[in-house]
Short mmCIF file of C-alpha atoms in Angstrom, two decimals:
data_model
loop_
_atom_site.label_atom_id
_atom_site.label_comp_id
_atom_site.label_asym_id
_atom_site.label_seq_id
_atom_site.Cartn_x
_atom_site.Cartn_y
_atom_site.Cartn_z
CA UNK A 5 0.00 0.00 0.00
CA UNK A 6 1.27 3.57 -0.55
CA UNK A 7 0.76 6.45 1.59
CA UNK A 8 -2.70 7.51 0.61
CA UNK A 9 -4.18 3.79 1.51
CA UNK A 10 -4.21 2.50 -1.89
CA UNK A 11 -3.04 -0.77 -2.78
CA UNK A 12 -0.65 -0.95 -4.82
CA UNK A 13 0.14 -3.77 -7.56
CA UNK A 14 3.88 -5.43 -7.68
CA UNK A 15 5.69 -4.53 -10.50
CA UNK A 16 6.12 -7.64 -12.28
CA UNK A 17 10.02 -7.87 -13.13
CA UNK A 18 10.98 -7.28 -17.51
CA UNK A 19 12.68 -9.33 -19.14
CA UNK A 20 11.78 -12.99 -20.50
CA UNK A 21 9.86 -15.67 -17.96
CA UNK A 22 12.67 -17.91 -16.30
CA UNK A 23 12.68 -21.33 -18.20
CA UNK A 24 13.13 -24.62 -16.55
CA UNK A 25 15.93 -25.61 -14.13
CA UNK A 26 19.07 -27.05 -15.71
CA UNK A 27 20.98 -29.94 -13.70
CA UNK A 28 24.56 -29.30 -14.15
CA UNK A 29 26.14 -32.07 -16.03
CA UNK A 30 28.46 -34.59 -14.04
CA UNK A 31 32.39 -34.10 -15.03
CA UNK A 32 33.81 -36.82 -16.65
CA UNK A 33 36.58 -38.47 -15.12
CA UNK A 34 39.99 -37.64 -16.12
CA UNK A 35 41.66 -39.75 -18.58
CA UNK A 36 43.71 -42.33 -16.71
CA UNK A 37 42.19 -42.30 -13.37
CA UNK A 38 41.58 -46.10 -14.16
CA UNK A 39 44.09 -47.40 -14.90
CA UNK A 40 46.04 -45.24 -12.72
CA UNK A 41 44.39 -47.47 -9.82
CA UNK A 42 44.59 -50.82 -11.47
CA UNK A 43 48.60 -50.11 -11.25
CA UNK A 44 48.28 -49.37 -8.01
CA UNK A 45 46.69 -52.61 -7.34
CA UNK A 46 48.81 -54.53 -9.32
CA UNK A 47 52.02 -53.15 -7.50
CA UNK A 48 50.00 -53.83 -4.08
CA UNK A 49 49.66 -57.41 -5.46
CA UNK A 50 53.58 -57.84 -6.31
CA UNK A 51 54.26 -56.49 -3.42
CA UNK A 52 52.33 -58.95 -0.99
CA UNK A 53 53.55 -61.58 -3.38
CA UNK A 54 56.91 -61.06 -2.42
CA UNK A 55 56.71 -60.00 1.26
CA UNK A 56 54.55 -63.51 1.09
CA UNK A 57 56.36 -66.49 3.47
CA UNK A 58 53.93 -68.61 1.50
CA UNK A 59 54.43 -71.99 -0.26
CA UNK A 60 52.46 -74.64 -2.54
CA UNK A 61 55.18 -77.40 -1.02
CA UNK A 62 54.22 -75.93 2.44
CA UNK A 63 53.32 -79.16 4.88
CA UNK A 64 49.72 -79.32 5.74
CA UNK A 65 48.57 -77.32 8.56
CA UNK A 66 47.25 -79.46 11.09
CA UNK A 67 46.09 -78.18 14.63
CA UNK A 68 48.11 -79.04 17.76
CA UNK A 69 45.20 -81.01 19.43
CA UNK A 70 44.31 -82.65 16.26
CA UNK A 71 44.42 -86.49 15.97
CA UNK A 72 45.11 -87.75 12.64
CA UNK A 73 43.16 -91.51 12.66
CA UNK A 74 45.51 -94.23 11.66
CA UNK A 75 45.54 -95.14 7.46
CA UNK A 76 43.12 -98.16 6.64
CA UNK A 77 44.27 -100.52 4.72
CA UNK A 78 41.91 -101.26 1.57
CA UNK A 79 41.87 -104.33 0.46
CA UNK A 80 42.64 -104.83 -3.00
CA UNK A 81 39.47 -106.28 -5.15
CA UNK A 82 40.57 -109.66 -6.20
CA UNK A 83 41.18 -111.00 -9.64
CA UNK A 84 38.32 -114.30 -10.73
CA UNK A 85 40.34 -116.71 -10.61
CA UNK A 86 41.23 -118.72 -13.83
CA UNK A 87 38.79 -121.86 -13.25
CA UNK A 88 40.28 -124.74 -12.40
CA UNK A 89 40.00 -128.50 -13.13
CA UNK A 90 39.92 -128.80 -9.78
CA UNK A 91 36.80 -126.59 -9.65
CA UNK A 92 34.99 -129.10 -11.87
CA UNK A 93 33.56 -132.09 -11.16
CA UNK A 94 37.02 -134.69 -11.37
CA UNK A 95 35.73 -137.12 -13.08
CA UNK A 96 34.14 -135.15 -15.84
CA UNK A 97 37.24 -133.96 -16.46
CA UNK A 98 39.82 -137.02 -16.67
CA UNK A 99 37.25 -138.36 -19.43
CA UNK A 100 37.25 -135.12 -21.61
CA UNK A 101 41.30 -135.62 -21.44
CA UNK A 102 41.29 -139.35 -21.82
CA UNK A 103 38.77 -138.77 -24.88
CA UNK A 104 41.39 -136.35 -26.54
CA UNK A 105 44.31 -138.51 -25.35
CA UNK A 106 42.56 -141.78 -27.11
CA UNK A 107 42.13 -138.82 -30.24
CA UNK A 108 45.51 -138.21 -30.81
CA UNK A 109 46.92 -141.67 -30.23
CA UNK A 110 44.63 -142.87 -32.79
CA UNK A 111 45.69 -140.35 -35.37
CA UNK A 112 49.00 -140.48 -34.18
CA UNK A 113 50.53 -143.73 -32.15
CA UNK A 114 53.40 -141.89 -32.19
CA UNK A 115 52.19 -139.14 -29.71
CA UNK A 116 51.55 -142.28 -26.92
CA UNK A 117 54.97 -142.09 -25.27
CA UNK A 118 54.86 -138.21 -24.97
CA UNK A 119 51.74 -137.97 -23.45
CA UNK A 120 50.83 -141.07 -21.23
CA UNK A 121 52.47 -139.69 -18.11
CA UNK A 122 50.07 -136.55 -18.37
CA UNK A 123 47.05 -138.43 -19.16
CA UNK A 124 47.65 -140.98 -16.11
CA UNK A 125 48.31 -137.69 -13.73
CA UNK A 126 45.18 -136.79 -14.38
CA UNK A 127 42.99 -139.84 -14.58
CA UNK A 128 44.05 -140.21 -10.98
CA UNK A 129 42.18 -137.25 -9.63
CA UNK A 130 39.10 -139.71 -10.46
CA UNK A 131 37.31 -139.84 -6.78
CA UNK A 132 35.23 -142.85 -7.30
CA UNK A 133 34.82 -146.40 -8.51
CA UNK A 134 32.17 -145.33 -11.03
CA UNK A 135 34.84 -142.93 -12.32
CA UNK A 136 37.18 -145.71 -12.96
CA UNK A 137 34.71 -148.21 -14.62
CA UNK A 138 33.88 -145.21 -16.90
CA UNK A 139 37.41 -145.25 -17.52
CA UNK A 140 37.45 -148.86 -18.57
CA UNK A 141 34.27 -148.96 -20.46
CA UNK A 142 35.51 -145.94 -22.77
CA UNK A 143 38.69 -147.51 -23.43
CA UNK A 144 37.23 -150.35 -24.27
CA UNK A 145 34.32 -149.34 -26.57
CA UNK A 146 37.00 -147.53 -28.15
CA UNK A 147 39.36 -150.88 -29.06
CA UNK A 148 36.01 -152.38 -30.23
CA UNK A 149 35.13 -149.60 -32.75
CA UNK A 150 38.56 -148.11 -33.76
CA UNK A 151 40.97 -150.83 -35.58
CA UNK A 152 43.89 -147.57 -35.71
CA UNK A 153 43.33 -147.23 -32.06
CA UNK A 154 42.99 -150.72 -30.67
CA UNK A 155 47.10 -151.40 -30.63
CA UNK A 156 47.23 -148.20 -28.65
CA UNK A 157 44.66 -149.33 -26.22
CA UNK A 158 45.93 -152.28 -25.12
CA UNK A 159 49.36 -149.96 -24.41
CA UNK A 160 47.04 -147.57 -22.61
CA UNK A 161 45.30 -151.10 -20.60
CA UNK A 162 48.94 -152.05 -19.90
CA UNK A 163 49.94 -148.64 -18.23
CA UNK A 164 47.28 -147.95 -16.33
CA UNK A 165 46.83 -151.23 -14.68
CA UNK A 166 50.09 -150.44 -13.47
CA UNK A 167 50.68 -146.55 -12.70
CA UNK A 168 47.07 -145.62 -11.98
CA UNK A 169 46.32 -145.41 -8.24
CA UNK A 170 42.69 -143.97 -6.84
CA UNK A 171 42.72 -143.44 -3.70
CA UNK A 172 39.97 -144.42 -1.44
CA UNK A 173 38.95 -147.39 -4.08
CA UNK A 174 39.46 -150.80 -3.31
CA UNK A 175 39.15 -152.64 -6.77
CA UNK A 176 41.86 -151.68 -9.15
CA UNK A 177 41.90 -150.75 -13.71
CA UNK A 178 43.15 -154.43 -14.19
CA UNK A 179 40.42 -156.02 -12.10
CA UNK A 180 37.84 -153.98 -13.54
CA UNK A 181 39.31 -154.12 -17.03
CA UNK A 182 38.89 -158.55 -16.51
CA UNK A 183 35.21 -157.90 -15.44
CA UNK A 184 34.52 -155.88 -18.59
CA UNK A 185 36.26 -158.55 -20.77
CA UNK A 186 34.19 -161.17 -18.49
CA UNK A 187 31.16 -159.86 -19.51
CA UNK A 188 31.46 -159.88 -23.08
CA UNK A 189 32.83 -163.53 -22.94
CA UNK A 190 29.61 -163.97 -21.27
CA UNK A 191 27.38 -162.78 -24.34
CA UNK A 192 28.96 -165.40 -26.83
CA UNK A 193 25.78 -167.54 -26.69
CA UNK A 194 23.70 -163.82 -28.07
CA UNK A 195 27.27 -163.44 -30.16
CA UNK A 196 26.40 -166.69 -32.31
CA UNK A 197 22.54 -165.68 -32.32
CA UNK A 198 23.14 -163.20 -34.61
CA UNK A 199 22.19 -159.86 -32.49
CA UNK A 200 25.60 -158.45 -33.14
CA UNK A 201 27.39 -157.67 -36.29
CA UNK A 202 30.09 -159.25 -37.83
CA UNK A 203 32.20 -156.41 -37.43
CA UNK A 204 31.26 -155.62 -33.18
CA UNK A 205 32.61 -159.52 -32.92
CA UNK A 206 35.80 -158.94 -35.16
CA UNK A 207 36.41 -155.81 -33.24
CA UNK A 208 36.26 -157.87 -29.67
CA UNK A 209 38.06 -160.66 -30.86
CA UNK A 210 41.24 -158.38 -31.89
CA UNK A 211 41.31 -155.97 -29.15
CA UNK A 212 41.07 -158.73 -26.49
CA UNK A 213 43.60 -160.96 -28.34
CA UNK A 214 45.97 -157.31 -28.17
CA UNK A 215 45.29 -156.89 -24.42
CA UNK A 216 46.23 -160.42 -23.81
CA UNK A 217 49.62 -159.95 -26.05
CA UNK A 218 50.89 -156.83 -23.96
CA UNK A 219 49.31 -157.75 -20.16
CA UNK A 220 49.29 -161.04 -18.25
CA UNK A 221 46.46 -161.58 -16.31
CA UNK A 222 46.63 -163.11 -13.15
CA UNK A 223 43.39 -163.55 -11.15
CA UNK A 224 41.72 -166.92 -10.42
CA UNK A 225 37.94 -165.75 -10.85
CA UNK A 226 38.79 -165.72 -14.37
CA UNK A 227 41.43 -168.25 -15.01
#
């Protein structure tokens, strides 16, 4: 108001309206601020490096009151074993060798001598008197059916009744080996009736008549 009472209007102020606020921009950083401080860490780095007492072949720290437990021993997993012939049944066995052994001889006769020791090793690993009269009964089937082989057989007869020993079985190759020739001495009444072949009787008649050439038989049952 002025001095007479009246109001008075402010003045409003020339000049153009104010415009907007401006936020002053930020100031870049100065050029090699960065990597000003990366040197510095990198010589901070070096220098702990080498002030370090440090070392990878350091021992390993272990506390005072610390018990180590003692090492347990781990036991190896074992190998399977190669099987065995003595892991099979015995007797199987000695007749799949005395098969191959009665093979070769009767391809060869001249392979007898070199392998009749290993072929009466194992035929006495048989365990049983039905193991031995299988023995006998193969053999002999064999000099019945095989002329090449029948020579050889009564060398094999020979041998065996007197190298092979089984223990824990009272009757012996030779006594079984009469029983089996026995038997088929027996039949000569169904020989002549015609049930067998001329060849089954030419087969017996030879391979006993070799046995009896290369053995001597002495037991009275059968005298």
């Amino acid at each position: 108001m002025d001095s007479n009472g009246n109001s008075s209007t402010p003045k409003k102020a020339s000049g153009a309206a104010p415009g907007p606020a401006v936020t002053p921009l930020r100031q870049s950083p100065k050029v090699g601020s960065a990597s000003t401080t990366d040197c510095s860490d990198e010589k901070s780095m070096a220098s702990f490096v080498l002030k370090s007492t440090l070392s990878p072949e350091a021992p390993v720290f272990v506390p005072r009151h610390f018990r180590i437990p003692p090492p347990q021993e781990v036991a190896e997993p074992c190998s399977p074993c190669p099987s065995s012939p003595q892991s099979q049944d015995a007797n199987q066995y000695a007749m799949l060798e005395l098969m191959s052994f009665i093979d070769d001889v009767t391809l060869c006769p001249a392979e007898f001598d070199s392998k009749i020791e290993d072929v009466t090793s194992i035929l006495s690993g048989i365990t049983d008197a039905g193991g031995l009269s299988q023995v006998v009964d193969t053999i002999f089937q064999q000099g019945l059916k095989e002329a090449n082989f029948r020579y050889s057989g009564a060398r094999l007869c020979n041998h065996l009744g007197s190298n092979l020993q089984i223990r824990g079985v009272e009757e012996d190759f030779t006594s079984m080996l009469l029983d089996r020739c026995h038997k088929e001495c027996v039949k000569r009444n169904d020989l002549g009736s015609g049930d067998f072949d001329d060849a089954y009787l030419r087969g017996l008649l030879s391979f006993i008549a070799e046995l009896f050439s290369q053995m001597v038989f002495l037991r009275e049952d059968h005298s």
